[in-house]
Amino acid sequence: MQPGDLPVVVWGRPAAHLCLGQHQSVALELTPDCDVPVVRRPLGGGGVWLDSNQACVVLIAPLDSLPRRNTDWYAYALAPILQVYREAGMPVTLEAQDIWLHGRKLAGSGAATIGQAGLVGSSFLLRFPLEQFASRIATPSPGFQQWLVEALRTAITSWSEHTALPDWAWLSMVYRRAANQAFGWRWHQSLLTEGERTARDDWRDELIPEHDSTTRLVPHGIKINASSFLTERHYDDGWVRVLTQGRRIVRVALSAATALPETCLRDVEPGVDSLGQSLLPYFNPVQASEWALRILETAHFNTEST
């Protein structure tokens, strides 16, 4: 794509597969018996599940037609998608690069520069089979697996939870109308040519993961959404499991204190002294400090949250 070329929107419903970020490890992030195809996109971020319950939308445009700052690309490119949701009666908001509805993430997005083109991809998530996704994520324990399902159910939503599913033709029509209003476009619809399909198939081979990273994207765990992370770390004499939201520990479990209420640290500032003080009913002072340190070693926080 060269300066002055017309923008392109690629629209489609994918077959079921897992898509990992460019720095993620297949061996560490996914179960050994993962039974769906796995590809690695040339973009960052975490693993995502894609299937025919999603309409994937990718805007590809010359760099000179996009906002100068790439941090502004999301608001620009996702404006028509937001409009579609709102016309369907869902009061969505854009938070950074994610679309949220009633306090839960409805859709994510990613952006990249490839040659002289910029691209922004997202999707209409009509249904989210969270159990199918969670069952293919490598987990250190059954307890972690259970927390993962519960955290995903709390943090992520889909179109089907709020209103009747749209007709695919309606979805396409309303998106095109919204993009026309936002960008002043006149649409020309087409299918991939034979040459484009061949190029796509040749490029697909390059997306098959080969060389793995030696670490997980989120040490000891997984990103639930932009502000929430679930982690579990094992020590010689026990383990720690932590769910964070922003800069708070909203749920915790310790193998050495099974009577510890899981939400007891929700209102505690995350520091060794403050956490240790909260653990004193379950440990002596030395042990309380030691387990407080382990909680902080295990937890992963969104550093941009306040």
PDB file of C-alpha atoms in Angstrom:
ATOM      1  CA  MET A   1       0.000   0.000   0.000  1.00  0.00           C
ATOM      2  CA  GLN A   2       1.338   3.410  -1.024  1.00  0.00           C
ATOM      3  CA  PRO A   3       0.490   6.979   0.045  1.00  0.00           C
ATOM      4  CA  GLY A   4      -2.730   8.076  -1.580  1.00  0.00           C
ATOM      5  CA  ASP A   5      -4.121   4.550  -1.988  1.00  0.00           C
ATOM      6  CA  LEU A   6      -7.698   3.960  -0.932  1.00  0.00           C
ATOM      7  CA  PRO A   7      -8.271   2.380   2.501  1.00  0.00           C
ATOM      8  CA  VAL A   8      -9.434  -1.243   2.664  1.00  0.00           C
ATOM      9  CA  VAL A   9     -11.635  -2.983   5.222  1.00  0.00           C
ATOM     10  CA  VAL A  10     -11.206  -6.752   5.501  1.00  0.00           C
ATOM     11  CA  TRP A  11     -14.309  -8.388   6.967  1.00  0.00           C
ATOM     12  CA  GLY A  12     -14.828 -12.055   7.757  1.00  0.00           C
ATOM     13  CA  ARG A  13     -15.910 -14.842  10.109  1.00  0.00           C
ATOM     14  CA  PRO A  14     -12.953 -17.037  11.070  1.00  0.00           C
ATOM     15  CA  ALA A  15     -12.846 -20.750  11.751  1.00  0.00           C
ATOM     16  CA  ALA A  16     -12.141 -21.622  15.397  1.00  0.00           C
ATOM     17  CA  HIS A  17      -8.522 -21.046  16.372  1.00  0.00           C
ATOM     18  CA  LEU A  18      -6.267 -19.487  18.985  1.00  0.00           C
ATOM     19  CA  CYS A  19      -4.171 -16.480  18.071  1.00  0.00           C
ATOM     20  CA  LEU A  20      -1.112 -15.686  20.188  1.00  0.00           C
ATOM     21  CA  GLY A  21       0.815 -12.436  20.390  1.00  0.00           C
ATOM     22  CA  GLN A  22       4.208 -12.316  18.736  1.00  0.00           C
ATOM     23  CA  HIS A  23       6.140 -12.847  21.990  1.00  0.00           C
ATOM     24  CA  GLN A  24       4.008 -15.608  23.513  1.00  0.00           C
ATOM     25  CA  SER A  25       5.098 -19.196  24.035  1.00  0.00           C
ATOM     26  CA  VAL A  26       2.863 -21.997  22.759  1.00  0.00           C
ATOM     27  CA  ALA A  27       4.391 -24.446  25.233  1.00  0.00           C
ATOM     28  CA  LEU A  28       3.894 -22.183  28.245  1.00  0.00           C
ATOM     29  CA  GLU A  29       0.597 -20.499  27.371  1.00  0.00           C
ATOM     30  CA  LEU A  30      -1.443 -23.435  25.999  1.00  0.00           C
ATOM     31  CA  THR A  31      -2.235 -26.991  27.055  1.00  0.00           C
ATOM     32  CA  PRO A  32      -0.147 -29.748  25.427  1.00  0.00           C
ATOM     33  CA  ASP A  33      -3.296 -31.327  23.942  1.00  0.00           C
ATOM     34  CA  CYS A  34      -4.717 -28.103  22.457  1.00  0.00           C
ATOM     35  CA  ASP A  35      -6.989 -29.368  19.695  1.00  0.00           C
ATOM     36  CA  VAL A  36      -7.579 -26.214  17.640  1.00  0.00           C
ATOM     37  CA  PRO A  37      -5.205 -24.516  15.197  1.00  0.00           C
ATOM     38  CA  VAL A  38      -2.787 -22.001  16.689  1.00  0.00           C
ATOM     39  CA  VAL A  39      -1.309 -19.034  14.850  1.00  0.00           C
ATOM     40  CA  ARG A  40       0.936 -16.216  15.981  1.00  0.00           C
ATOM     41  CA  ARG A  41       0.089 -12.730  14.780  1.00  0.00           C
ATOM     42  CA  PRO A  42       2.858 -10.186  14.071  1.00  0.00           C
ATOM     43  CA  LEU A  43       1.420  -7.976  16.838  1.00  0.00           C
ATOM     44  CA  GLY A  44       1.823  -7.871  20.581  1.00  0.00           C
ATOM     45  CA  GLY A  45      -0.698  -8.674  23.279  1.00  0.00           C
ATOM     46  CA  GLY A  46      -2.096 -11.880  24.680  1.00  0.00           C
ATOM     47  CA  GLY A  47      -3.825 -14.946  23.339  1.00  0.00           C
ATOM     48  CA  VAL A  48      -7.327 -14.588  21.944  1.00  0.00           C
ATOM     49  CA  TRP A  49      -9.993 -17.027  20.838  1.00  0.00           C
ATOM     50  CA  LEU A  50     -11.572 -16.534  17.426  1.00  0.00           C
ATOM     51  CA  ASP A  51     -14.416 -18.450  15.810  1.00  0.00           C
ATOM     52  CA  SER A  52     -17.457 -18.045  13.585  1.00  0.00           C
ATOM     53  CA  ASN A  53     -19.345 -16.245  16.372  1.00  0.00           C
ATOM     54  CA  GLN A  54     -17.232 -13.179  15.626  1.00  0.00           C
ATOM     55  CA  ALA A  55     -17.180 -10.777  12.709  1.00  0.00           C
ATOM     56  CA  CYS A  56     -13.566  -9.662  12.437  1.00  0.00           C
ATOM     57  CA  VAL A  57     -13.008  -6.176  11.038  1.00  0.00           C
ATOM     58  CA  VAL A  58      -9.575  -4.897   9.989  1.00  0.00           C
ATOM     59  CA  LEU A  59      -9.050  -1.391   8.641  1.00  0.00           C
ATOM     60  CA  ILE A  60      -5.935  -1.066   6.454  1.00  0.00           C
ATOM     61  CA  ALA A  61      -5.016   2.417   5.278  1.00  0.00           C
ATOM     62  CA  PRO A  62      -1.999   4.412   4.063  1.00  0.00           C
ATOM     63  CA  LEU A  63      -0.197   6.016   6.952  1.00  0.00           C
ATOM     64  CA  ASP A  64      -0.849   9.473   5.545  1.00  0.00           C
ATOM     65  CA  SER A  65      -4.607   8.960   5.867  1.00  0.00           C
ATOM     66  CA  LEU A  66      -4.495   7.964   9.552  1.00  0.00           C
ATOM     67  CA  PRO A  67      -4.057  10.222  12.590  1.00  0.00           C
ATOM     68  CA  ARG A  68      -0.440  11.235  13.058  1.00  0.00           C
ATOM     69  CA  ARG A  69      -0.171   9.665  16.526  1.00  0.00           C
ATOM     70  CA  ASN A  70      -0.794   5.926  16.482  1.00  0.00           C
ATOM     71  CA  THR A  71      -2.356   6.168  19.939  1.00  0.00           C
ATOM     72  CA  ASP A  72      -5.183   8.054  18.201  1.00  0.00           C
ATOM     73  CA  TRP A  73      -5.755   5.279  15.664  1.00  0.00           C
ATOM     74  CA  TYR A  74      -8.123   3.365  17.938  1.00  0.00           C
ATOM     75  CA  ALA A  75     -10.651   6.152  18.425  1.00  0.00           C
ATOM     76  CA  TYR A  76     -10.488   6.858  14.694  1.00  0.00           C
ATOM     77  CA  ALA A  77     -10.793   3.290  13.391  1.00  0.00           C
ATOM     78  CA  LEU A  78     -13.217   1.975  15.991  1.00  0.00           C
ATOM     79  CA  ALA A  79     -15.721   4.825  15.685  1.00  0.00           C
ATOM     80  CA  PRO A  80     -17.957   2.915  13.204  1.00  0.00           C
ATOM     81  CA  ILE A  81     -17.914  -0.197  15.391  1.00  0.00           C
ATOM     82  CA  LEU A  82     -18.989   1.844  18.410  1.00  0.00           C
ATOM     83  CA  GLN A  83     -21.797   3.316  16.326  1.00  0.00           C
ATOM     84  CA  VAL A  84     -23.053  -0.153  15.339  1.00  0.00           C
ATOM     85  CA  TYR A  85     -23.254  -1.243  18.968  1.00  0.00           C
ATOM     86  CA  ARG A  86     -25.083   1.933  19.912  1.00  0.00           C
ATOM     87  CA  GLU A  87     -27.595   1.510  17.096  1.00  0.00           C
ATOM     88  CA  ALA A  88     -28.263  -1.957  18.509  1.00  0.00           C
ATOM     89  CA  GLY A  89     -29.087  -0.356  21.864  1.00  0.00           C
ATOM     90  CA  MET A  90     -25.807  -0.973  23.691  1.00  0.00           C
ATOM     91  CA  PRO A  91     -24.251   2.130  25.345  1.00  0.00           C
ATOM     92  CA  VAL A  92     -20.640   1.151  24.739  1.00  0.00           C
ATOM     93  CA  THR A  93     -17.577   3.232  25.610  1.00  0.00           C
ATOM     94  CA  LEU A  94     -14.012   3.193  24.342  1.00  0.00           C
ATOM     95  CA  GLU A  95     -11.372   2.809  27.042  1.00  0.00           C
ATOM     96  CA  ALA A  96      -7.876   2.997  25.556  1.00  0.00           C
ATOM     97  CA  GLN A  97      -8.109   0.375  22.798  1.00  0.00           C
ATOM     98  CA  ASP A  98     -10.926  -1.729  24.257  1.00  0.00           C
ATOM     99  CA  ILE A  99     -14.700  -1.433  23.897  1.00  0.00           C
ATOM    100  CA  TRP A 100     -16.545  -1.761  27.217  1.00  0.00           C
ATOM    101  CA  LEU A 101     -20.173  -2.250  28.143  1.00  0.00           C
ATOM    102  CA  HIS A 102     -21.590  -2.041  31.671  1.00  0.00           C
ATOM    103  CA  GLY A 103     -18.164  -2.466  33.284  1.00  0.00           C
ATOM    104  CA  ARG A 104     -17.048  -5.424  31.173  1.00  0.00           C
ATOM    105  CA  LYS A 105     -14.873  -5.732  28.103  1.00  0.00           C
ATOM    106  CA  LEU A 106     -16.906  -6.299  24.945  1.00  0.00           C
ATOM    107  CA  ALA A 107     -14.139  -6.155  22.348  1.00  0.00           C
ATOM    108  CA  GLY A 108     -10.412  -5.590  22.134  1.00  0.00           C
ATOM    109  CA  SER A 109      -8.327  -4.286  19.275  1.00  0.00           C
ATOM    110  CA  GLY A 110      -4.782  -4.203  17.989  1.00  0.00           C
ATOM    111  CA  ALA A 111      -2.805  -1.963  15.671  1.00  0.00           C
ATOM    112  CA  ALA A 112       0.378  -2.231  13.646  1.00  0.00           C
ATOM    113  CA  THR A 113       2.414  -0.523  10.971  1.00  0.00           C
ATOM    114  CA  ILE A 114       3.338  -2.748   8.038  1.00  0.00           C
ATOM    115  CA  GLY A 115       5.326  -1.010   5.328  1.00  0.00           C
ATOM    116  CA  GLN A 116       3.508   2.164   4.294  1.00  0.00           C
ATOM    117  CA  ALA A 117       0.211   1.016   5.788  1.00  0.00           C
ATOM    118  CA  GLY A 118      -1.342   1.145   9.218  1.00  0.00           C
ATOM    119  CA  LEU A 119      -3.922  -1.369  10.348  1.00  0.00           C
ATOM    120  CA  VAL A 120      -6.370  -1.592  13.219  1.00  0.00           C
ATOM    121  CA  GLY A 121      -8.231  -4.836  13.868  1.00  0.00           C
ATOM    122  CA  SER A 122     -11.177  -5.624  16.123  1.00  0.00           C
ATOM    123  CA  SER A 123     -14.343  -7.718  16.011  1.00  0.00           C
ATOM    124  CA  PHE A 124     -18.003  -7.911  16.843  1.00  0.00           C
ATOM    125  CA  LEU A 125     -18.095 -10.564  19.572  1.00  0.00           C
ATOM    126  CA  LEU A 126     -21.551 -12.086  19.237  1.00  0.00           C
ATOM    127  CA  ARG A 127     -20.937 -15.024  21.563  1.00  0.00           C
ATOM    128  CA  PHE A 128     -17.913 -15.922  23.671  1.00  0.00           C
ATOM    129  CA  PRO A 129     -17.418 -19.625  24.513  1.00  0.00           C
ATOM    130  CA  LEU A 130     -15.283 -18.872  27.541  1.00  0.00           C
ATOM    131  CA  GLU A 131     -15.112 -22.484  28.719  1.00  0.00           C
ATOM    132  CA  GLN A 132     -13.673 -23.522  25.350  1.00  0.00           C
ATOM    133  CA  PHE A 133     -11.055 -20.800  25.579  1.00  0.00           C
ATOM    134  CA  ALA A 134     -10.192 -21.440  29.228  1.00  0.00           C
ATOM    135  CA  SER A 135      -9.868 -25.212  28.744  1.00  0.00           C
ATOM    136  CA  ARG A 136      -7.009 -24.675  26.288  1.00  0.00           C
ATOM    137  CA  ILE A 137      -5.011 -22.316  28.498  1.00  0.00           C
ATOM    138  CA  ALA A 138      -2.119 -23.869  30.416  1.00  0.00           C
ATOM    139  CA  THR A 139      -2.966 -23.694  34.102  1.00  0.00           C
ATOM    140  CA  PRO A 140      -0.867 -24.704  37.136  1.00  0.00           C
ATOM    141  CA  SER A 141      -3.764 -26.171  39.120  1.00  0.00           C
ATOM    142  CA  PRO A 142      -7.489 -27.018  38.992  1.00  0.00           C
ATOM    143  CA  GLY A 143      -8.120 -24.074  41.319  1.00  0.00           C
ATOM    144  CA  PHE A 144      -6.488 -21.690  38.878  1.00  0.00           C
ATOM    145  CA  GLN A 145      -8.613 -23.125  36.066  1.00  0.00           C
ATOM    146  CA  GLN A 146     -11.788 -22.518  38.090  1.00  0.00           C
ATOM    147  CA  TRP A 147     -10.773 -18.953  38.951  1.00  0.00           C
ATOM    148  CA  LEU A 148      -9.948 -18.319  35.303  1.00  0.00           C
ATOM    149  CA  VAL A 149     -13.440 -19.259  34.153  1.00  0.00           C
ATOM    150  CA  GLU A 150     -15.013 -17.164  36.909  1.00  0.00           C
ATOM    151  CA  ALA A 151     -12.768 -14.175  36.173  1.00  0.00           C
ATOM    152  CA  LEU A 152     -13.490 -14.314  32.444  1.00  0.00           C
ATOM    153  CA  ARG A 153     -17.214 -14.502  33.109  1.00  0.00           C
ATOM    154  CA  THR A 154     -16.982 -11.382  35.296  1.00  0.00           C
ATOM    155  CA  ALA A 155     -14.634  -9.398  33.052  1.00  0.00           C
ATOM    156  CA  ILE A 156     -15.798 -10.159  29.496  1.00  0.00           C
ATOM    157  CA  THR A 157     -19.197  -9.924  27.870  1.00  0.00           C
ATOM    158  CA  SER A 158     -20.651 -10.482  24.407  1.00  0.00           C
ATOM    159  CA  TRP A 159     -23.483  -9.216  22.219  1.00  0.00           C
ATOM    160  CA  SER A 160     -25.720 -12.204  23.062  1.00  0.00           C
ATOM    161  CA  GLU A 161     -25.829 -11.262  26.750  1.00  0.00           C
ATOM    162  CA  HIS A 162     -27.513  -7.928  26.057  1.00  0.00           C
ATOM    163  CA  THR A 163     -29.772  -8.139  23.032  1.00  0.00           C
ATOM    164  CA  ALA A 164     -30.881 -10.384  20.177  1.00  0.00           C
ATOM    165  CA  LEU A 165     -28.148 -11.431  17.787  1.00  0.00           C
ATOM    166  CA  PRO A 166     -28.078  -9.416  14.563  1.00  0.00           C
ATOM    167  CA  ASP A 167     -28.499 -10.681  11.047  1.00  0.00           C
ATOM    168  CA  TRP A 168     -25.088 -10.768   9.356  1.00  0.00           C
ATOM    169  CA  ALA A 169     -26.328  -8.697   6.429  1.00  0.00           C
ATOM    170  CA  TRP A 170     -27.677  -6.062   8.849  1.00  0.00           C
ATOM    171  CA  LEU A 171     -24.378  -5.998  10.738  1.00  0.00           C
ATOM    172  CA  SER A 172     -22.422  -5.415   7.532  1.00  0.00           C
ATOM    173  CA  MET A 173     -24.856  -2.792   6.259  1.00  0.00           C
ATOM    174  CA  VAL A 174     -24.891  -0.780   9.479  1.00  0.00           C
ATOM    175  CA  TYR A 175     -21.088  -0.920   9.781  1.00  0.00           C
ATOM    176  CA  ARG A 176     -20.685   0.322   6.197  1.00  0.00           C
ATOM    177  CA  ARG A 177     -23.188   3.119   6.805  1.00  0.00           C
ATOM    178  CA  ALA A 178     -21.418   4.160  10.028  1.00  0.00           C
ATOM    179  CA  ALA A 179     -18.012   4.120   8.321  1.00  0.00           C
ATOM    180  CA  ASN A 180     -19.422   6.194   5.472  1.00  0.00           C
ATOM    181  CA  GLN A 181     -20.666   8.781   7.978  1.00  0.00           C
ATOM    182  CA  ALA A 182     -17.382   8.782   9.896  1.00  0.00           C
ATOM    183  CA  PHE A 183     -14.971   8.810   6.967  1.00  0.00           C
ATOM    184  CA  GLY A 184     -16.992   9.981   3.972  1.00  0.00           C
ATOM    185  CA  TRP A 185     -16.346   6.763   2.085  1.00  0.00           C
ATOM    186  CA  ARG A 186     -18.123   5.324  -0.909  1.00  0.00           C
ATOM    187  CA  TRP A 187     -17.956   1.542  -0.739  1.00  0.00           C
ATOM    188  CA  HIS A 188     -16.875  -0.956  -3.332  1.00  0.00           C
ATOM    189  CA  GLN A 189     -17.418  -4.518  -2.109  1.00  0.00           C
ATOM    190  CA  SER A 190     -15.377  -7.402  -3.457  1.00  0.00           C
ATOM    191  CA  LEU A 191     -14.048 -10.849  -2.637  1.00  0.00           C
ATOM    192  CA  LEU A 192     -10.369 -11.723  -2.621  1.00  0.00           C
ATOM    193  CA  THR A 193      -8.978 -12.334  -6.062  1.00  0.00           C
ATOM    194  CA  GLU A 194      -7.222 -15.601  -6.886  1.00  0.00           C
ATOM    195  CA  GLY A 195      -3.863 -13.868  -6.519  1.00  0.00           C
ATOM    196  CA  GLU A 196      -4.846 -12.391  -3.155  1.00  0.00           C
ATOM    197  CA  ARG A 197      -6.036 -15.772  -1.899  1.00  0.00           C
ATOM    198  CA  THR A 198      -2.724 -17.327  -2.935  1.00  0.00           C
ATOM    199  CA  ALA A 199      -0.774 -14.581  -1.182  1.00  0.00           C
ATOM    200  CA  ARG A 200      -2.930 -15.042   1.928  1.00  0.00           C
ATOM    201  CA  ASP A 201      -2.304 -18.784   1.980  1.00  0.00           C
ATOM    202  CA  ASP A 202       1.449 -18.292   1.479  1.00  0.00           C
ATOM    203  CA  TRP A 203       1.558 -15.754   4.314  1.00  0.00           C
ATOM    204  CA  ARG A 204      -0.431 -18.053   6.622  1.00  0.00           C
ATOM    205  CA  ASP A 205       2.508 -20.486   6.780  1.00  0.00           C
ATOM    206  CA  GLU A 206       4.607 -17.718   8.299  1.00  0.00           C
ATOM    207  CA  LEU A 207       2.097 -17.346  11.142  1.00  0.00           C
ATOM    208  CA  ILE A 208       2.447 -20.927  12.371  1.00  0.00           C
ATOM    209  CA  PRO A 209       4.386 -20.738  15.662  1.00  0.00           C
ATOM    210  CA  GLU A 210       7.814 -22.341  15.571  1.00  0.00           C
ATOM    211  CA  HIS A 211      10.237 -20.792  18.029  1.00  0.00           C
ATOM    212  CA  ASP A 212       8.904 -20.330  21.541  1.00  0.00           C
ATOM    213  CA  SER A 213       9.689 -17.724  24.113  1.00  0.00           C
ATOM    214  CA  THR A 214      11.041 -19.024  27.420  1.00  0.00           C
ATOM    215  CA  THR A 215       8.668 -16.941  29.534  1.00  0.00           C
ATOM    216  CA  ARG A 216       4.956 -16.243  29.706  1.00  0.00           C
ATOM    217  CA  LEU A 217       3.639 -12.869  28.608  1.00  0.00           C
ATOM    218  CA  VAL A 218       2.266 -12.405  32.141  1.00  0.00           C
ATOM    219  CA  PRO A 219       4.692 -14.093  34.573  1.00  0.00           C
ATOM    220  CA  HIS A 220       2.930 -16.892  36.452  1.00  0.00           C
ATOM    221  CA  GLY A 221      -0.462 -16.224  34.872  1.00  0.00           C
ATOM    222  CA  ILE A 222      -2.718 -14.579  32.339  1.00  0.00           C
ATOM    223  CA  LYS A 223      -4.236 -11.227  31.461  1.00  0.00           C
ATOM    224  CA  ILE A 224      -8.031 -11.200  31.943  1.00  0.00           C
ATOM    225  CA  ASN A 225      -8.587  -7.721  30.519  1.00  0.00           C
ATOM    226  CA  ALA A 226      -6.673  -4.444  30.432  1.00  0.00           C
ATOM    227  CA  SER A 227      -6.829  -3.978  34.208  1.00  0.00           C
ATOM    228  CA  SER A 228      -7.166  -7.518  35.579  1.00  0.00           C
ATOM    229  CA  PHE A 229      -4.647 -10.357  35.897  1.00  0.00           C
ATOM    230  CA  LEU A 230      -4.798 -13.858  37.376  1.00  0.00           C
ATOM    231  CA  THR A 231      -1.542 -15.404  38.614  1.00  0.00           C
ATOM    232  CA  GLU A 232      -0.360 -18.396  40.616  1.00  0.00           C
ATOM    233  CA  ARG A 233       3.162 -19.108  41.855  1.00  0.00           C
ATOM    234  CA  HIS A 234       4.450 -22.280  43.479  1.00  0.00           C
ATOM    235  CA  TYR A 235       7.137 -22.416  46.157  1.00  0.00           C
ATOM    236  CA  ASP A 236       8.838 -25.393  47.787  1.00  0.00           C
ATOM    237  CA  ASP A 237       6.431 -25.254  50.724  1.00  0.00           C
ATOM    238  CA  GLY A 238       3.235 -23.961  49.124  1.00  0.00           C
ATOM    239  CA  TRP A 239       1.567 -21.762  46.540  1.00  0.00           C
ATOM    240  CA  VAL A 240      -0.068 -18.345  46.126  1.00  0.00           C
ATOM    241  CA  ARG A 241      -2.957 -17.453  43.776  1.00  0.00           C
ATOM    242  CA  VAL A 242      -3.895 -13.805  43.170  1.00  0.00           C
ATOM    243  CA  LEU A 243      -6.492 -11.967  41.092  1.00  0.00           C
ATOM    244  CA  THR A 244      -5.809  -8.253  40.664  1.00  0.00           C
ATOM    245  CA  GLN A 245      -7.950  -5.397  39.389  1.00  0.00           C
ATOM    246  CA  GLY A 246      -6.049  -2.213  38.729  1.00  0.00           C
ATOM    247  CA  ARG A 247      -3.774  -1.726  41.733  1.00  0.00           C
ATOM    248  CA  ARG A 248      -5.875  -3.854  44.066  1.00  0.00           C
ATOM    249  CA  ILE A 249      -5.785  -7.499  45.105  1.00  0.00           C
ATOM    250  CA  VAL A 250      -9.423  -8.488  44.756  1.00  0.00           C
ATOM    251  CA  ARG A 251      -9.015 -12.216  45.444  1.00  0.00           C
ATOM    252  CA  VAL A 252      -6.260 -14.292  47.020  1.00  0.00           C
ATOM    253  CA  ALA A 253      -5.638 -17.861  48.170  1.00  0.00           C
ATOM    254  CA  LEU A 254      -2.690 -19.309  50.067  1.00  0.00           C
ATOM    255  CA  SER A 255      -1.972 -23.007  50.505  1.00  0.00           C
ATOM    256  CA  ALA A 256      -0.719 -22.287  54.032  1.00  0.00           C
ATOM    257  CA  ALA A 257      -3.911 -20.524  55.148  1.00  0.00           C
ATOM    258  CA  THR A 258      -6.971 -22.296  53.787  1.00  0.00           C
ATOM    259  CA  ALA A 259      -9.239 -20.345  56.150  1.00  0.00           C
ATOM    260  CA  LEU A 260      -8.086 -17.012  54.715  1.00  0.00           C
ATOM    261  CA  PRO A 261     -11.110 -15.172  53.216  1.00  0.00           C
ATOM    262  CA  GLU A 262     -10.451 -14.768  49.503  1.00  0.00           C
ATOM    263  CA  THR A 263     -11.512 -11.112  49.458  1.00  0.00           C
ATOM    264  CA  CYS A 264      -9.767 -10.066  52.679  1.00  0.00           C
ATOM    265  CA  LEU A 265      -7.136  -7.945  50.894  1.00  0.00           C
ATOM    266  CA  ARG A 266      -9.534  -6.107  48.576  1.00  0.00           C
ATOM    267  CA  ASP A 267      -9.239  -2.842  50.514  1.00  0.00           C
ATOM    268  CA  VAL A 268      -5.605  -3.235  51.549  1.00  0.00           C
ATOM    269  CA  GLU A 269      -2.897  -1.161  49.883  1.00  0.00           C
ATOM    270  CA  PRO A 270      -0.492  -3.669  48.267  1.00  0.00           C
ATOM    271  CA  GLY A 271       2.684  -3.406  50.335  1.00  0.00           C
ATOM    272  CA  VAL A 272       4.597  -5.904  52.461  1.00  0.00           C
ATOM    273  CA  ASP A 273       3.775  -4.153  55.744  1.00  0.00           C
ATOM    274  CA  SER A 274       0.086  -3.583  55.020  1.00  0.00           C
ATOM    275  CA  LEU A 275      -0.471  -7.074  53.634  1.00  0.00           C
ATOM    276  CA  GLY A 276       1.510  -8.634  56.452  1.00  0.00           C
ATOM    277  CA  GLN A 277      -0.639  -6.848  59.009  1.00  0.00           C
ATOM    278  CA  SER A 278      -3.775  -8.285  57.392  1.00  0.00           C
ATOM    279  CA  LEU A 279      -2.283 -11.792  57.498  1.00  0.00           C
ATOM    280  CA  LEU A 280      -1.451 -11.729  61.235  1.00  0.00           C
ATOM    281  CA  PRO A 281      -4.641 -13.593  62.260  1.00  0.00           C
ATOM    282  CA  TYR A 282      -3.361 -16.587  60.249  1.00  0.00           C
ATOM    283  CA  PHE A 283       0.430 -16.455  60.751  1.00  0.00           C
ATOM    284  CA  ASN A 284       3.034 -15.346  63.233  1.00  0.00           C
ATOM    285  CA  PRO A 285       4.707 -12.011  62.360  1.00  0.00           C
ATOM    286  CA  VAL A 286       7.658 -13.541  60.494  1.00  0.00           C
ATOM    287  CA  GLN A 287       5.445 -15.837  58.457  1.00  0.00           C
ATOM    288  CA  ALA A 288       2.977 -13.041  57.758  1.00  0.00           C
ATOM    289  CA  SER A 289       5.747 -10.890  56.257  1.00  0.00           C
ATOM    290  CA  GLU A 290       7.067 -13.829  54.240  1.00  0.00           C
ATOM    291  CA  TRP A 291       3.672 -14.641  52.728  1.00  0.00           C
ATOM    292  CA  ALA A 292       2.947 -10.965  52.130  1.00  0.00           C
ATOM    293  CA  LEU A 293       6.158 -10.781  50.083  1.00  0.00           C
ATOM    294  CA  ARG A 294       5.131 -13.903  48.163  1.00  0.00           C
ATOM    295  CA  ILE A 295       1.762 -12.368  47.359  1.00  0.00           C
ATOM    296  CA  LEU A 296       3.508  -9.333  45.868  1.00  0.00           C
ATOM    297  CA  GLU A 297       5.962 -11.557  43.975  1.00  0.00           C
ATOM    298  CA  THR A 298       3.040 -13.439  42.476  1.00  0.00           C
ATOM    299  CA  ALA A 299       0.620 -10.610  41.733  1.00  0.00           C
ATOM    300  CA  HIS A 300       0.652  -8.767  38.417  1.00  0.00           C
ATOM    301  CA  PHE A 301      -0.703  -5.229  38.359  1.00  0.00           C
ATOM    302  CA  ASN A 302      -1.698  -2.880  35.589  1.00  0.00           C
ATOM    303  CA  THR A 303       1.035  -0.293  36.058  1.00  0.00           C
ATOM    304  CA  GLU A 304      -1.083   2.377  34.348  1.00  0.00           C
ATOM    305  CA  SER A 305      -3.848   2.117  36.950  1.00  0.00           C
ATOM    306  CA  THR A 306      -4.000   4.455  39.877  1.00  0.00           C
TER     307      THR A 306
END
